mmCIF file of C-alpha atoms and ligand atoms in Angstrom:
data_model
loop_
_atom_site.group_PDB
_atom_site.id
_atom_site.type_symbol
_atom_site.label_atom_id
_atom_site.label_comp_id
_atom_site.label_asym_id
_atom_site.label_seq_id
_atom_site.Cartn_x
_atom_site.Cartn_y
_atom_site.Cartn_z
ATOM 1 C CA UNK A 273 0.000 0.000 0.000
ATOM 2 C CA UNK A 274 0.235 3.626 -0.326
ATOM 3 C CA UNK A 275 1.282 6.970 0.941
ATOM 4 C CA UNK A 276 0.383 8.808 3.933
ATOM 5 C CA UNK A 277 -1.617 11.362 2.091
ATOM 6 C CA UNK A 278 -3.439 14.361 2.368
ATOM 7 C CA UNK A 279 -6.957 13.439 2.542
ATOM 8 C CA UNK A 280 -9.691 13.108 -0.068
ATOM 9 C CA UNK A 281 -13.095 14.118 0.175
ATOM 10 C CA UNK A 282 -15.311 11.096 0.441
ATOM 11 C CA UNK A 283 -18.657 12.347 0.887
ATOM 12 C CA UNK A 284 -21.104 12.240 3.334
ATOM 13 C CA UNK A 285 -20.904 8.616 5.332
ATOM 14 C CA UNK A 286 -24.434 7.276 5.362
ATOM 15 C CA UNK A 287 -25.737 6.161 8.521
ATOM 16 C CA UNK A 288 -26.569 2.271 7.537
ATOM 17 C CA UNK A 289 -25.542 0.739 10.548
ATOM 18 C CA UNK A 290 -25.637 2.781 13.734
ATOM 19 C CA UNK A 291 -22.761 1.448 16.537
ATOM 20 C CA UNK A 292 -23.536 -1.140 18.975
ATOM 21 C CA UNK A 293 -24.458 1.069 21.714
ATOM 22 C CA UNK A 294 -26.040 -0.783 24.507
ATOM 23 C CA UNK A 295 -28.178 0.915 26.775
ATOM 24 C CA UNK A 296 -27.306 0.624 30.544
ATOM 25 C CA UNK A 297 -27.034 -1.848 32.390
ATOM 26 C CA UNK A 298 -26.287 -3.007 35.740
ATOM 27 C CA UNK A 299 -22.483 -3.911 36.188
ATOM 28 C CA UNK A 300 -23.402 -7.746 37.122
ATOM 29 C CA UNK A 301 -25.918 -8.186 34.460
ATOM 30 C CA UNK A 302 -23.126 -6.377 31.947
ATOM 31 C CA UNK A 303 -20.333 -8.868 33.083
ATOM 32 C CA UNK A 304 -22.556 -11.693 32.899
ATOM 33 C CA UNK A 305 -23.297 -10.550 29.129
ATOM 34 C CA UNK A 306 -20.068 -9.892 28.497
ATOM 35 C CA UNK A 307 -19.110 -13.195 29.459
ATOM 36 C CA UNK A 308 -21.601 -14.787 27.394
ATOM 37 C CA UNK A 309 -20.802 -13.011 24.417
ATOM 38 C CA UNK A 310 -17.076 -14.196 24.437
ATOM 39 C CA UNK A 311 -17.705 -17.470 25.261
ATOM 40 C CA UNK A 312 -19.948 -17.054 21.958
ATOM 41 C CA UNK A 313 -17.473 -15.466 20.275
ATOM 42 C CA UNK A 314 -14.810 -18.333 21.187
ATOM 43 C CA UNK A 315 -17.587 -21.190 19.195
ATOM 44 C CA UNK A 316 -18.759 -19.595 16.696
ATOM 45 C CA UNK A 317 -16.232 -19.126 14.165
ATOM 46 C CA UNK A 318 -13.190 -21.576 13.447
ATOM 47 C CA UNK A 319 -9.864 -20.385 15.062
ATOM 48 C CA UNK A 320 -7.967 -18.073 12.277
ATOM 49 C CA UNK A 321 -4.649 -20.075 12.040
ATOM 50 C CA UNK A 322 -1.463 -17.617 11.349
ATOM 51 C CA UNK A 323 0.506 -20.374 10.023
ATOM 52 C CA UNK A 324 -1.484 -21.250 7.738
ATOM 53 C CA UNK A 325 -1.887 -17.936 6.438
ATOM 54 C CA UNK A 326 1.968 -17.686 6.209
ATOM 55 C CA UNK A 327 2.596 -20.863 4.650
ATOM 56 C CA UNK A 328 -0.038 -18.844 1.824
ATOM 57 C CA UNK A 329 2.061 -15.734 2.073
ATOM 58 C CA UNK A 330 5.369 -17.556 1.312
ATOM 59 C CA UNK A 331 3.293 -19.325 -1.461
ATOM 60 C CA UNK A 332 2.590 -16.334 -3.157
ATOM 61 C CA UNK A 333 6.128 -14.335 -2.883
ATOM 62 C CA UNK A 334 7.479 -17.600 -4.699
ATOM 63 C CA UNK A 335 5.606 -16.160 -7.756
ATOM 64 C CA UNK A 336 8.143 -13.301 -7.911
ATOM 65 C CA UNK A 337 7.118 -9.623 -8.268
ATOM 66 C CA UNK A 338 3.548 -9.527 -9.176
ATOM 67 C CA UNK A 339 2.755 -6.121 -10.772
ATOM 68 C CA UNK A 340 -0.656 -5.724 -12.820
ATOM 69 C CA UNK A 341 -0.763 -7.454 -16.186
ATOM 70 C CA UNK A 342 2.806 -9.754 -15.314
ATOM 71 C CA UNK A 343 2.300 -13.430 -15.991
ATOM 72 C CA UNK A 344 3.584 -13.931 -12.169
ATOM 73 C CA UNK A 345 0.193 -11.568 -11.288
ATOM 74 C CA UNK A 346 -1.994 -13.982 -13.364
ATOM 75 C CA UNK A 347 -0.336 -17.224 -12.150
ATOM 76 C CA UNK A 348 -0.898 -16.486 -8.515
ATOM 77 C CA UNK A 349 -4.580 -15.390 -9.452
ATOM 78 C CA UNK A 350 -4.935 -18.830 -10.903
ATOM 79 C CA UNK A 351 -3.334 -20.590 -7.756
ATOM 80 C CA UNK A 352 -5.887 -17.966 -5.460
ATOM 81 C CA UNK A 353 -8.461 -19.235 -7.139
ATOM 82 C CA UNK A 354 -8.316 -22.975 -6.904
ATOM 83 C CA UNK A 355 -7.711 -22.253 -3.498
ATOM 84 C CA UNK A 356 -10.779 -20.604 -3.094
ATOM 85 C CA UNK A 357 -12.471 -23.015 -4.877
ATOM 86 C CA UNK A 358 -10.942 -25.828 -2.204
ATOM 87 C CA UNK A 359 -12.406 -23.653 0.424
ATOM 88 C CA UNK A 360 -16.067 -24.301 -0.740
ATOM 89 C CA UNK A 361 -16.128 -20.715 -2.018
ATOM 90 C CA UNK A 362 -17.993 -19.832 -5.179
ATOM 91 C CA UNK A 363 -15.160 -16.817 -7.353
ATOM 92 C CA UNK A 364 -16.321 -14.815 -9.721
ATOM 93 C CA UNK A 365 -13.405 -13.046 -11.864
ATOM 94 C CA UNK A 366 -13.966 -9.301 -12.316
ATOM 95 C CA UNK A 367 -11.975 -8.456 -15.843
ATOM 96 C CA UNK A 368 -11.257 -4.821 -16.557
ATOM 97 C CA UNK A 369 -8.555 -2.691 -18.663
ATOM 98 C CA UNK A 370 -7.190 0.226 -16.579
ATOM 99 C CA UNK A 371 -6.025 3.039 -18.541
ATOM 100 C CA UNK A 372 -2.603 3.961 -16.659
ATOM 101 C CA UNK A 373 0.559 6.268 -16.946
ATOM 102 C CA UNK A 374 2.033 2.866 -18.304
ATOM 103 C CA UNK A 375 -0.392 2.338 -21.327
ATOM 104 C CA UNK A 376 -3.865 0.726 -21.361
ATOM 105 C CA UNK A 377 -3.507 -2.690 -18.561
ATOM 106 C CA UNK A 378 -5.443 -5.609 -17.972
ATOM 107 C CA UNK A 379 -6.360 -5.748 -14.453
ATOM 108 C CA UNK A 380 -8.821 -8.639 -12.798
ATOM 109 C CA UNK A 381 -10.428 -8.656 -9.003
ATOM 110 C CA UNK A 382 -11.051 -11.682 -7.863
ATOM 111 C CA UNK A 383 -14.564 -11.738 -5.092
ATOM 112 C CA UNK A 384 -15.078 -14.876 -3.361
ATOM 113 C CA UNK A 385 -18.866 -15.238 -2.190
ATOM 114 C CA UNK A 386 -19.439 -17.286 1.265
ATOM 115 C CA UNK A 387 -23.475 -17.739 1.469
ATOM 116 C CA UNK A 388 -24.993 -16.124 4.621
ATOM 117 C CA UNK A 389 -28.828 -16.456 6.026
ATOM 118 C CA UNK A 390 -29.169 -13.031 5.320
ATOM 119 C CA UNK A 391 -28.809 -10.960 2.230
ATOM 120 C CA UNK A 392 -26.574 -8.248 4.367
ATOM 121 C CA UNK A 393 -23.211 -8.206 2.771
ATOM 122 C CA UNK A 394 -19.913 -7.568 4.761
ATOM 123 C CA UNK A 395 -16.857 -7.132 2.720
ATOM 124 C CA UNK A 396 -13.422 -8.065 3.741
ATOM 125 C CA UNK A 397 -11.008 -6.849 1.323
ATOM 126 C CA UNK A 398 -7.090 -6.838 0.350
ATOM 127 C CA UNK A 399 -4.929 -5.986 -2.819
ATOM 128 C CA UNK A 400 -2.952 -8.838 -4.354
ATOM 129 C CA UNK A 401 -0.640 -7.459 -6.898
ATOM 130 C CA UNK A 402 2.616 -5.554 -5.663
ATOM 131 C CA UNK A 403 4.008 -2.363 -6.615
ATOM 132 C CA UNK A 404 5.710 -1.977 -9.966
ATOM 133 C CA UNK A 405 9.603 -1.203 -9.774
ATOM 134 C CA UNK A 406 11.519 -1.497 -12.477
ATOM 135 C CA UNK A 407 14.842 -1.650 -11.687
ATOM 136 C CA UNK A 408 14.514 -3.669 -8.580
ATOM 137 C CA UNK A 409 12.942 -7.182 -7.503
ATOM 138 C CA UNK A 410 9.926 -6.130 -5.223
ATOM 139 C CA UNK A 411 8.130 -9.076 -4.008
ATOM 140 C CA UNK A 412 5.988 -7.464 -1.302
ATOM 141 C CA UNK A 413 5.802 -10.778 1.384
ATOM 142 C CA UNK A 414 3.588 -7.729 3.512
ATOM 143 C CA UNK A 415 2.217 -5.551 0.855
ATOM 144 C CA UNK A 416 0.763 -7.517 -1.169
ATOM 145 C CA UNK A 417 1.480 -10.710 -0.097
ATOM 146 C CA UNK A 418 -0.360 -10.591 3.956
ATOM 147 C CA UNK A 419 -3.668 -8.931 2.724
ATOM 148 C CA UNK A 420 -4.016 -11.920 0.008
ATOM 149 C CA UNK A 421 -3.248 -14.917 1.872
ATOM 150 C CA UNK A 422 -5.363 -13.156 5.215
ATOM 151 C CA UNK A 423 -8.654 -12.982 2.767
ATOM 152 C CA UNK A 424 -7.439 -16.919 2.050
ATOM 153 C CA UNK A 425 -7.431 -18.285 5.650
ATOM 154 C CA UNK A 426 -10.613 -16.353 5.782
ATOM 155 C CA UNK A 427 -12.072 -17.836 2.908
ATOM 156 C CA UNK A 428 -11.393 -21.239 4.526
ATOM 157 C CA UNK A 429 -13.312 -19.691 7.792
ATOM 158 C CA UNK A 430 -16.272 -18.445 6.228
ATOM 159 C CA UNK A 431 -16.790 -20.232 2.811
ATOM 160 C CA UNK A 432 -17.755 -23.843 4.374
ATOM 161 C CA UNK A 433 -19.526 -22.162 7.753
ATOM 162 C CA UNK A 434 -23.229 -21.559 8.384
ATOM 163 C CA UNK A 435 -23.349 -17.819 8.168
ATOM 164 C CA UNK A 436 -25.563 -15.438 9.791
ATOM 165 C CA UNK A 437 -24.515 -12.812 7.348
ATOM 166 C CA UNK A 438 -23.035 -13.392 3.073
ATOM 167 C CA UNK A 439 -19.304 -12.662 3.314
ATOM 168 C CA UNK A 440 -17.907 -11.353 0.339
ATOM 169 C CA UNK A 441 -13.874 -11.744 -0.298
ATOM 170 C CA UNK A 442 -12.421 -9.090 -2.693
ATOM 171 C CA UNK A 443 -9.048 -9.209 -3.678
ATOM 172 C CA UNK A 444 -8.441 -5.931 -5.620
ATOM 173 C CA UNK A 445 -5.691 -5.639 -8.396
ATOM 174 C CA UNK A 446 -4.025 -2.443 -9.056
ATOM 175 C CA UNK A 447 -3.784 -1.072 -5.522
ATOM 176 C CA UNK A 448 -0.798 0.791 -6.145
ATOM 177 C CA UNK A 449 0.332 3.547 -8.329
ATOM 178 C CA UNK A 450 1.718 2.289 -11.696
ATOM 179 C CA UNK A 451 4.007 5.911 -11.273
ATOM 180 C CA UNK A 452 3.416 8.522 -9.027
ATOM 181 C CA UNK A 453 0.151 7.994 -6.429
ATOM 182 C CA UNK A 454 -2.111 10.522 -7.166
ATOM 183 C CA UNK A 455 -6.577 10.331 -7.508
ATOM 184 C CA UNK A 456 -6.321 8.544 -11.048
ATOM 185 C CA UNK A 457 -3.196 6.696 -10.812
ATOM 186 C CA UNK A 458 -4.090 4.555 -7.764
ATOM 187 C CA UNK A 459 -6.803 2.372 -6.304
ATOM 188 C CA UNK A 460 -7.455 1.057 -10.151
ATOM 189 C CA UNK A 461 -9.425 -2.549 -8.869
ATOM 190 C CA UNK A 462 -11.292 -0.739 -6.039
ATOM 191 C CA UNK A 463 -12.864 2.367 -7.677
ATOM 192 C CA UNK A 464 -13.619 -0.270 -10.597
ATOM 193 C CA UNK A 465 -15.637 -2.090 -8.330
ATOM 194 C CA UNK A 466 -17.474 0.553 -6.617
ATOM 195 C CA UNK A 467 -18.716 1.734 -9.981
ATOM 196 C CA UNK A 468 -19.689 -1.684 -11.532
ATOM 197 C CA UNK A 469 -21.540 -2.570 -7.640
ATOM 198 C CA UNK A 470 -23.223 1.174 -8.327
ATOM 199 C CA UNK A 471 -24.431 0.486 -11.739
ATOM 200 C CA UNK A 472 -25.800 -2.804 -10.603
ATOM 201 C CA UNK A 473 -27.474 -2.103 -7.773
ATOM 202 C CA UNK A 474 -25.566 -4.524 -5.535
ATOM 203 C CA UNK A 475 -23.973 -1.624 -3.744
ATOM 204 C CA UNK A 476 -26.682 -1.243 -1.236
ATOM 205 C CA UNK A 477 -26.169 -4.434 -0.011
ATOM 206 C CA UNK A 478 -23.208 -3.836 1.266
ATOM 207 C CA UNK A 479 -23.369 -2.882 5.150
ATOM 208 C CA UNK A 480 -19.667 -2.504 5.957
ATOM 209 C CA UNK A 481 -16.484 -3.148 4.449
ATOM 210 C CA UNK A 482 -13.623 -4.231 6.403
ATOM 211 C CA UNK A 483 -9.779 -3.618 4.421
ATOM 212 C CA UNK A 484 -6.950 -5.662 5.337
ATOM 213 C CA UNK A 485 -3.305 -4.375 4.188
ATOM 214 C CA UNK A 486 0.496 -4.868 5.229
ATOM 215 C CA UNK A 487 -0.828 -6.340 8.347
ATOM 216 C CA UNK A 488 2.111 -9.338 9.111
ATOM 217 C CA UNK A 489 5.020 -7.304 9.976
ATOM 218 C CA UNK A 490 6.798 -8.862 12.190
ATOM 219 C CA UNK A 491 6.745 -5.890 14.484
ATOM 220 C CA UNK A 492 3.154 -5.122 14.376
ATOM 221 C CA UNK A 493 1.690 -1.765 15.140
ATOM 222 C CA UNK A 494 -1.763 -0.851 13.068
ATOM 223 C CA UNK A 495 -2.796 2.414 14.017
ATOM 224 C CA UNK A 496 -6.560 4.249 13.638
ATOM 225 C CA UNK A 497 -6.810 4.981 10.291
ATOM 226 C CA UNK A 498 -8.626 8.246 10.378
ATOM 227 C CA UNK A 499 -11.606 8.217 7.365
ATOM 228 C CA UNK A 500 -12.659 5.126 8.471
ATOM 229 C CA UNK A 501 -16.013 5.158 9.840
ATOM 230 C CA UNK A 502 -15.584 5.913 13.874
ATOM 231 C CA UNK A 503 -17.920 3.231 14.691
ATOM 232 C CA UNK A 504 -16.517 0.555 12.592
ATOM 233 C CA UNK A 505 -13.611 1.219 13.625
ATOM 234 C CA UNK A 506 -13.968 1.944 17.259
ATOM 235 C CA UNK A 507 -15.805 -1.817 17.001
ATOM 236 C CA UNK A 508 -12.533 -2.960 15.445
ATOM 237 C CA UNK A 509 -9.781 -1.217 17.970
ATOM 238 C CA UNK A 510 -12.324 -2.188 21.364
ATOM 239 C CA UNK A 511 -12.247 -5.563 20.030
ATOM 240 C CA UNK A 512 -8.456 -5.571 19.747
ATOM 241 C CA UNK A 513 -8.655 -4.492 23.386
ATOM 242 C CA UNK A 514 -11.013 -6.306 24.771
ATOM 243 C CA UNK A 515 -8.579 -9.169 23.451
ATOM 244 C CA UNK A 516 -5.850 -7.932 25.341
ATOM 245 C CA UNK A 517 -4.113 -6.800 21.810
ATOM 246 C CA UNK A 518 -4.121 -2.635 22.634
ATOM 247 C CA UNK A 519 -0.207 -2.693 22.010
ATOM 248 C CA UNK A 520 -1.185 -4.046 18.471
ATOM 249 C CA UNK A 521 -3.520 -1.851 17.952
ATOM 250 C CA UNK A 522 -2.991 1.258 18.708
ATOM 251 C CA UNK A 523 -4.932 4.261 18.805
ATOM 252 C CA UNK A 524 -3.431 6.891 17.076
ATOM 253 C CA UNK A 525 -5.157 8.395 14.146
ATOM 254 C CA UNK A 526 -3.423 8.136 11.062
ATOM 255 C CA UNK A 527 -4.830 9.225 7.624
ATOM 256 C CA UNK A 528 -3.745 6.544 4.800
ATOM 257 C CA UNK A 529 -5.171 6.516 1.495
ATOM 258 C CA UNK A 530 -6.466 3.532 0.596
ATOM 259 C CA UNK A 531 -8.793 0.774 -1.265
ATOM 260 C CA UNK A 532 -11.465 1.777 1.607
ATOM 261 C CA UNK A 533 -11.857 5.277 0.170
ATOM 262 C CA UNK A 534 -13.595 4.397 -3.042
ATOM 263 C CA UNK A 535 -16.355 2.810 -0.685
ATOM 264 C CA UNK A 536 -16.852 5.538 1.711
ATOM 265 C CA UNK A 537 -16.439 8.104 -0.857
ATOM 266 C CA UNK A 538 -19.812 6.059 -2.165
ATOM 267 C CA UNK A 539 -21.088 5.865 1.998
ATOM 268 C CA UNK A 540 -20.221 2.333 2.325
ATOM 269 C CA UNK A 541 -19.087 1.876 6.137
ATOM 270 C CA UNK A 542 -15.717 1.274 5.734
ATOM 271 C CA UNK A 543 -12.367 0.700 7.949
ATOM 272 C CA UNK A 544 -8.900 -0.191 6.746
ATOM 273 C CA UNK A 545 -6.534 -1.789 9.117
ATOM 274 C CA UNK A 546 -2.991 -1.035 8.280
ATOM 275 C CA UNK A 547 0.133 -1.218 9.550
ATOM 276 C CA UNK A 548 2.419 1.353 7.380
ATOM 277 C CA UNK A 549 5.126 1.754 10.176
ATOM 278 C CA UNK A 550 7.494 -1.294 8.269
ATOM 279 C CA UNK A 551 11.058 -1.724 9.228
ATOM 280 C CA UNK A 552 12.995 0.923 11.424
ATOM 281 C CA UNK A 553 12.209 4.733 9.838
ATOM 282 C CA UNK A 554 9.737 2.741 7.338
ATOM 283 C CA UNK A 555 12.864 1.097 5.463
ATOM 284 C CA UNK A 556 10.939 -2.102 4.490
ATOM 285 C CA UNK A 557 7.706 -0.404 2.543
ATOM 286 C CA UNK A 558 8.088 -0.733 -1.427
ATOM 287 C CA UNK A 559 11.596 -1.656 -1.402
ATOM 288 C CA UNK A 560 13.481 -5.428 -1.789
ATOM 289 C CA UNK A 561 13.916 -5.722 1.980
ATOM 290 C CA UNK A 562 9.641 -6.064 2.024
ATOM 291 C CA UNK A 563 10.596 -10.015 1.882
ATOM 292 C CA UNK A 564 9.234 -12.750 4.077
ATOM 293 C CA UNK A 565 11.929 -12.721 6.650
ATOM 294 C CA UNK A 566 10.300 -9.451 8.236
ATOM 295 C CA UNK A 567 6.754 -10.904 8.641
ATOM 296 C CA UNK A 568 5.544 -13.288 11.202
ATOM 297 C CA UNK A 569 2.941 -15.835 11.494
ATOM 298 C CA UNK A 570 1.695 -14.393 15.116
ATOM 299 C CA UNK A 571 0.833 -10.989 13.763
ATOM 300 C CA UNK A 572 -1.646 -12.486 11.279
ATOM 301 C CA UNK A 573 -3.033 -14.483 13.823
ATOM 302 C CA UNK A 574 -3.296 -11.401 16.094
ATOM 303 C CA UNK A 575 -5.202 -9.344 13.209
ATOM 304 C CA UNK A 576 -7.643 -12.273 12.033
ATOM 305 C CA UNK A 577 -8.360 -12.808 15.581
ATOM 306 C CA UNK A 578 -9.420 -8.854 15.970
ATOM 307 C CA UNK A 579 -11.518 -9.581 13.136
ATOM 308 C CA UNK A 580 -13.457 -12.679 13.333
ATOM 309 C CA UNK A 581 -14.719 -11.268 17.231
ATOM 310 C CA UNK A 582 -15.426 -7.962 15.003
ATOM 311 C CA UNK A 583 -17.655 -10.218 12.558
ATOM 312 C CA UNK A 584 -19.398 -11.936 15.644
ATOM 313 C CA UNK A 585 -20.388 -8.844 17.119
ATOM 314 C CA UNK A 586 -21.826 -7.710 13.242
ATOM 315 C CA UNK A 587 -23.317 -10.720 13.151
ATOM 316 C CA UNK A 588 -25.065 -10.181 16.626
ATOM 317 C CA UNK A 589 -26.207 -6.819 15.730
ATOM 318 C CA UNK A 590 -29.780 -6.830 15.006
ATOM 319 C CA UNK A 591 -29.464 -3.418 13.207
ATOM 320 C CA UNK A 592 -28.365 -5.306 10.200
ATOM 321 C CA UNK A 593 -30.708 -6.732 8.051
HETATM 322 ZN ZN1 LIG B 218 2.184 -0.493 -1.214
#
């Protein structure tokens, strides 16, 4: 992923799914509910294994640098897909041409659909390809590499479980800037998405969209990205508390463009946990030392543990339909 940048305007957030806010309640009853809840929370979905996640992570920096249009891009997007296909998930590919500073590319999502009970969609998102650079071998084992294989363990979580809510799994293509980041040269797979949901009419099933990115640094540190949606992300970061995971995550607001911003610039409730604090002063982020030797199984087990109790308590919400 990206810069640090100035913001961009992304409209007014619509109010689709107010917080959890409980009214009060008596300490003892509120312990007794809390207690319930986690014990819940520990059955309901399938422990997120890190290590399986890494094994996927090394899996896919063995393709080599996988910018948009590269054969290394489309053999890994064959390999995520018969994966996803293992994992009882149904993949639709999502074909586009991006017109870039490099020339006119081919670019493909790839959204894996895990049925739910109810229509309510939650999106958990991630890019896939890595950053071109031309003169140097970039194989992005974190960017690029942890967001993919996360949405994989999750797919094997969520595509073979009896769902309360449909999951959708998006892995977005042309995350990065082909040249310089800037509005049009950036975010290529997400805005295409947004528009293609929009013209359909599928967008307003989405209820919240939850983005994934650089997130198995070995040294993990995700800070409050700060256009996310406050109570998505206050969900997200109490969560990671109430988990005893506060040093992970930690509550500093940070403003990071994104794949989240095409949705909330459309008022899709949207958070993107990121970690963009790689190697001492940042040295590891989109250079050769992003390799696999600086990420770690643990922190991916940390983050999909932070979000599987997120989707239990979305799933316990009766606010979504
Ligand atoms: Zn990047």
């Amino acid at each position: 992923m990206p810069n640090s940048r100035a913001a961009i305007n992304y409209g007014r957030p619509k109010p689709r799914v107010p917080g959890l806010v409980r009214g009060y309640v008596p300490w003892t009853v509120g312990l007794i509910l809390a207690q319930a809840a986690s014990l819940q929370a520990a059955s309901s979905f399938p422990a997120f294994q890190g290590d399986r996640a890494f094994a996927d992570l090394k899996r896919l920096v063995a393709f080599g640098p996988r910018p948009p249009g590269s054969r290394a891009l489309a053999d890994s997007r064959q390999w995520i897909v018969g994966q996803l296909k293992s994992a009882g998930c149904g993949v639709d590919e999502d074909a586009f041409v991006a017109s870039t500073p490099e020339g006119d590319i081919p670019m493909t999502n790839l959204i894996a659909r895990a049925r739910g009970d109810r229509p309510a969609v939650i999106l958990i998102a991630g890019h896939y390809e890595t950053k071109l650079m031309k003169d140097v071998r970039f194989v992005g084992a974190n960017d690029g590499g942890s967001s993919a294989a996360f949405l994989l363990e999750m797919a094997r979580l969520l595509c073979r479980r009896k769902n309360p809510l449909t999951y959708w799994l998006v892995f977005f293509d042309g995350e990065e800037a082909l040249r310089e980041w800037s509005a049009t040269d950036s975010l290529y797979g997400s805005r295409h998405l947004v528009q293609k949901l929009t013209a359909s009419g599928e967008l307003a099933q989405i209820q919240a969209m939850i983005l994934v990115d650089m997130i198995a640094d070995a040294k993990l540190d995700i800070t409050k990205e700060s256009r996310s949606t406050l109570w998505l992300s206050d969900l997200v970061f109490s969560t990671a508390r109430r988990l005893g995971y506060a040093r992970y995550f930690v509550d500093r607001p940070t403003p990071i463009d994104d794949d989240h911003i095409p949705w909330l610039n459309a008022g899709v409730p949207a958070v993107d946990i990121i970690d963009l604090d790689y190697g001492p002063a940042n040295r590891y982020h989109h250079t050769p030392e992003d390799t696999v030797d600086k990420c770690s199984p643990a922190s991916m087990t940390i983050v999909g543990r932070v979000i599987t109790a997120t989707l239990e308590q979305l799933e316990h919400s009766p606010r979504l339909y």
